[in-house]
mmCIF file of C-alpha atoms in Angstrom:
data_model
loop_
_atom_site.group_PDB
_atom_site.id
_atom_site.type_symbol
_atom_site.label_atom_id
_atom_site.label_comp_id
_atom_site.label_asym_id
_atom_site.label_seq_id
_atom_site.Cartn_x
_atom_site.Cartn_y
_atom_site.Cartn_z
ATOM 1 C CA UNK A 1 112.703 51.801 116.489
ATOM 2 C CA UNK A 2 115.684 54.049 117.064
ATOM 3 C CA UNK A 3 118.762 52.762 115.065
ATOM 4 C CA UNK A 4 121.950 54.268 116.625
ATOM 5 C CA UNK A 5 124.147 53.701 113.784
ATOM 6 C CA UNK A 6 122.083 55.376 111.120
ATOM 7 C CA UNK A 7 123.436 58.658 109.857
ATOM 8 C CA UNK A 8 120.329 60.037 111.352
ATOM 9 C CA UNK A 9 120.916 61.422 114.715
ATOM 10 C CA UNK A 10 119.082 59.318 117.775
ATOM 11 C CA UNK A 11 116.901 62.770 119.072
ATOM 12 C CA UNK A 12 115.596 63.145 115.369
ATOM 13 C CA UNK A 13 114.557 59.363 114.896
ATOM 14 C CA UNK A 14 112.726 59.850 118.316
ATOM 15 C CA UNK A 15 111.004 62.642 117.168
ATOM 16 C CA UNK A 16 110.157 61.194 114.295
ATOM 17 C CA UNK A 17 108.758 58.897 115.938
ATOM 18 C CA UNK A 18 106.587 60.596 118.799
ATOM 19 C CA UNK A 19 105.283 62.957 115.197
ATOM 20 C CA UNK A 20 104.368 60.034 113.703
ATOM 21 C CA UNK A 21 102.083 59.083 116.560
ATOM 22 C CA UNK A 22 100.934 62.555 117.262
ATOM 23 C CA UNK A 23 100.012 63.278 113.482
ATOM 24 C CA UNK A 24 98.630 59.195 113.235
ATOM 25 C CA UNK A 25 96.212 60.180 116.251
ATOM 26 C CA UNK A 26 97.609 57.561 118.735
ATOM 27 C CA UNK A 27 98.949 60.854 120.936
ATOM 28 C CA UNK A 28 95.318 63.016 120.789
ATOM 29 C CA UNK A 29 95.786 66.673 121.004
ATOM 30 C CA UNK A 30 96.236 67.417 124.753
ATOM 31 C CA UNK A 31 97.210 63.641 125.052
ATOM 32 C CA UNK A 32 100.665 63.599 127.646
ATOM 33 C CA UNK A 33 104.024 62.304 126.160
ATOM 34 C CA UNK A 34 105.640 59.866 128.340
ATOM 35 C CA UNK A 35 108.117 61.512 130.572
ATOM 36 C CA UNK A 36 111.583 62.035 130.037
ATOM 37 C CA UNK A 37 112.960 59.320 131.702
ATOM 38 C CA UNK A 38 110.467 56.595 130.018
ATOM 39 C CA UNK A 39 111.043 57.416 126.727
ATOM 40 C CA UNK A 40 115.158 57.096 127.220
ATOM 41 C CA UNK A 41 114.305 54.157 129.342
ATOM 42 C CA UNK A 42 111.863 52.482 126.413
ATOM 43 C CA UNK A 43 114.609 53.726 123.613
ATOM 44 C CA UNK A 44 117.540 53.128 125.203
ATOM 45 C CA UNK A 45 118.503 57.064 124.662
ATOM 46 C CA UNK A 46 119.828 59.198 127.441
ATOM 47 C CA UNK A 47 117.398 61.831 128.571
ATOM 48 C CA UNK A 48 119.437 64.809 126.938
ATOM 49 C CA UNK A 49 118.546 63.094 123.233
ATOM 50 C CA UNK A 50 114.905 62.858 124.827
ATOM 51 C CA UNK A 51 114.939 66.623 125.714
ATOM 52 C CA UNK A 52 116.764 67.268 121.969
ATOM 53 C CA UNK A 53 113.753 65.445 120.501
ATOM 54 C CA UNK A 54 110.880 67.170 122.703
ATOM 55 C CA UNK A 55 112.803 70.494 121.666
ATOM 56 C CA UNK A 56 112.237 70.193 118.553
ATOM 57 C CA UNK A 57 108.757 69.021 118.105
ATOM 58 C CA UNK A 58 108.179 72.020 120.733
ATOM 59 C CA UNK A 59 109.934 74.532 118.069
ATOM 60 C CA UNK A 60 107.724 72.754 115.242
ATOM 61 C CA UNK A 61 104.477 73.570 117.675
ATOM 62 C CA UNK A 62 103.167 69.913 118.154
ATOM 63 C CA UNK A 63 103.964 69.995 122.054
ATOM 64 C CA UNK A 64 103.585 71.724 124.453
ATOM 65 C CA UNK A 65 106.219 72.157 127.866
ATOM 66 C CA UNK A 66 104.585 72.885 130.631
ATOM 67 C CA UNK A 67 106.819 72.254 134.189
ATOM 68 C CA UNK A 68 106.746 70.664 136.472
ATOM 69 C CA UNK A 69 103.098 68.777 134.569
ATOM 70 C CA UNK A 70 104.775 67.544 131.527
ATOM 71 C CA UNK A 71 104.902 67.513 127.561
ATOM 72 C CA UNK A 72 101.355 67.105 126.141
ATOM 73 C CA UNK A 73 100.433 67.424 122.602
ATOM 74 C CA UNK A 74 99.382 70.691 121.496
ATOM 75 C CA UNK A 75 95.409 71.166 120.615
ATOM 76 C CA UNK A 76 94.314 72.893 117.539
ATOM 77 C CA UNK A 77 92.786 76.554 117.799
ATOM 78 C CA UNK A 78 90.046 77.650 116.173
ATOM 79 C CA UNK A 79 90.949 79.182 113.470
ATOM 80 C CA UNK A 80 89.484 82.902 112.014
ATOM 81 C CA UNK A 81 89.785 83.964 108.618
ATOM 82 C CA UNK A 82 91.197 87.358 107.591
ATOM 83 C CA UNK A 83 90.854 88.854 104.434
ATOM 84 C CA UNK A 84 92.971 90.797 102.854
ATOM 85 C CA UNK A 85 91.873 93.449 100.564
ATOM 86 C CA UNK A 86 93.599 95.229 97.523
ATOM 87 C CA UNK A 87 97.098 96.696 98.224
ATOM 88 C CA UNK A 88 97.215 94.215 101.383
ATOM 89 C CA UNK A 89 100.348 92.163 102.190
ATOM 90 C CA UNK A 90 101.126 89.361 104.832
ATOM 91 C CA UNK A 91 104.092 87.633 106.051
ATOM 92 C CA UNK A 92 104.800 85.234 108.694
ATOM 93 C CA UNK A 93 107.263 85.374 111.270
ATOM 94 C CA UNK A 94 108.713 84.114 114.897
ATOM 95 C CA UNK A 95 107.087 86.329 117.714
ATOM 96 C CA UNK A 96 109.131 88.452 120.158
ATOM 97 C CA UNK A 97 108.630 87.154 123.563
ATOM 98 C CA UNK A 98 106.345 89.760 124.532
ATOM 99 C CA UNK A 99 103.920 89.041 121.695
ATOM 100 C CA UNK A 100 103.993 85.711 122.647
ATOM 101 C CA UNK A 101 102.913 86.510 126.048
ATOM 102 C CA UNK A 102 100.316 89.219 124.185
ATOM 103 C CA UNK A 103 98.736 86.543 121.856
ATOM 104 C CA UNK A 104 98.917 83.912 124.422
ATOM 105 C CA UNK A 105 100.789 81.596 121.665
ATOM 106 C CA UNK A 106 103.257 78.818 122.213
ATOM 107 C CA UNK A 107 106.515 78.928 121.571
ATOM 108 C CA UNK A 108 107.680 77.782 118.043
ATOM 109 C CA UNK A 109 104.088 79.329 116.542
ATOM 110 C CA UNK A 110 104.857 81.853 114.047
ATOM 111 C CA UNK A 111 102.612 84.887 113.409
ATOM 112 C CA UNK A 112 101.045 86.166 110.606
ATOM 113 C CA UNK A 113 101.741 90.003 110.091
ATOM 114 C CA UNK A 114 98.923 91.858 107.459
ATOM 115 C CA UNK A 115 100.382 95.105 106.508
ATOM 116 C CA UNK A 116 96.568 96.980 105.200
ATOM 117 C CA UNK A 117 97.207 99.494 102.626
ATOM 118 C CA UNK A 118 96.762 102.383 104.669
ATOM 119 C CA UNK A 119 99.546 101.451 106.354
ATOM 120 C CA UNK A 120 98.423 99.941 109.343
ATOM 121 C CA UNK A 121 99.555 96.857 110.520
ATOM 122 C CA UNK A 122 97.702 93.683 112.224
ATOM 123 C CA UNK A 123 98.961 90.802 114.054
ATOM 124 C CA UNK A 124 97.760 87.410 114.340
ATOM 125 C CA UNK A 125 98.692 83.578 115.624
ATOM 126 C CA UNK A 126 99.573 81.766 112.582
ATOM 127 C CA UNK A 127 98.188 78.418 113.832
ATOM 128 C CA UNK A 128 94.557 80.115 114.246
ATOM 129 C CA UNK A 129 93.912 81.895 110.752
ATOM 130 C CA UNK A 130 93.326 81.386 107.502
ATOM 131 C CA UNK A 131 94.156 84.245 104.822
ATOM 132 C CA UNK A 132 91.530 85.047 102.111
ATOM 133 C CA UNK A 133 90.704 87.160 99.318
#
């Protein structure tokens, strides 16, 4: 339950809460959180700690926001591996906007950038691949 005189502000506990169930398997990938008004109406929270709590799972990628339907739980991609070869590097970063439109990722998914030895440079969706040798 949400304790308002923890040192812990009320939007974290709630998300800690609604990741708990989401990474427990009680909210299924593609599963729909309870709306905005519910869950301040079951916590006793006003909806702007509700939208502080779905804000941040969103930024941590387990939701996704999608108006006027509501905040389901994100579903897991299939993921590709990509190997990286001698003299190959990789780093992970936020995407501009218009590689998140490009990649068709959500927001708060990082990509994975593989700079090849010959100096090209690839660009992935962090939450569908695996690096490898």
């Amino acid at each position: 339950m949400i304790d308002p005189s923890s040192d812990r502000a009320v939007f974290r506990q709630l998300a800690d809460l609604l990741r708990g169930r989401i990474t427990s398997g009680d909210l299924a990938p593609g599963a729909s959180l309870p709306s905005e008004l519910r869950l301040a109406q079951e916590y006793g929270l006003s909806r702007t700690s509700v939208r502080q709590a779905i804000a941040l799972l969103r930024s941590e990628g387990l939701v996704i926001v999608q108006p006027p339907r509501g905040t389901f739980v994100r579903t897991t991609e299939p993921t590709e591996t990509v190997t990286l070869l001698k003299g190959d590097t990789a780093s992970a970063r936020m995407p501009t906007p218009a590689e998140r439109r490009e990649l068709e990722i959500g927001e708060g998914v990082p990509v994975l950038v593989v700079f090849r030895a010959d100096g090209s440079r690839e660009l992935y969706p962090a939450d569908r691949i695996r690096v490898g040798r």
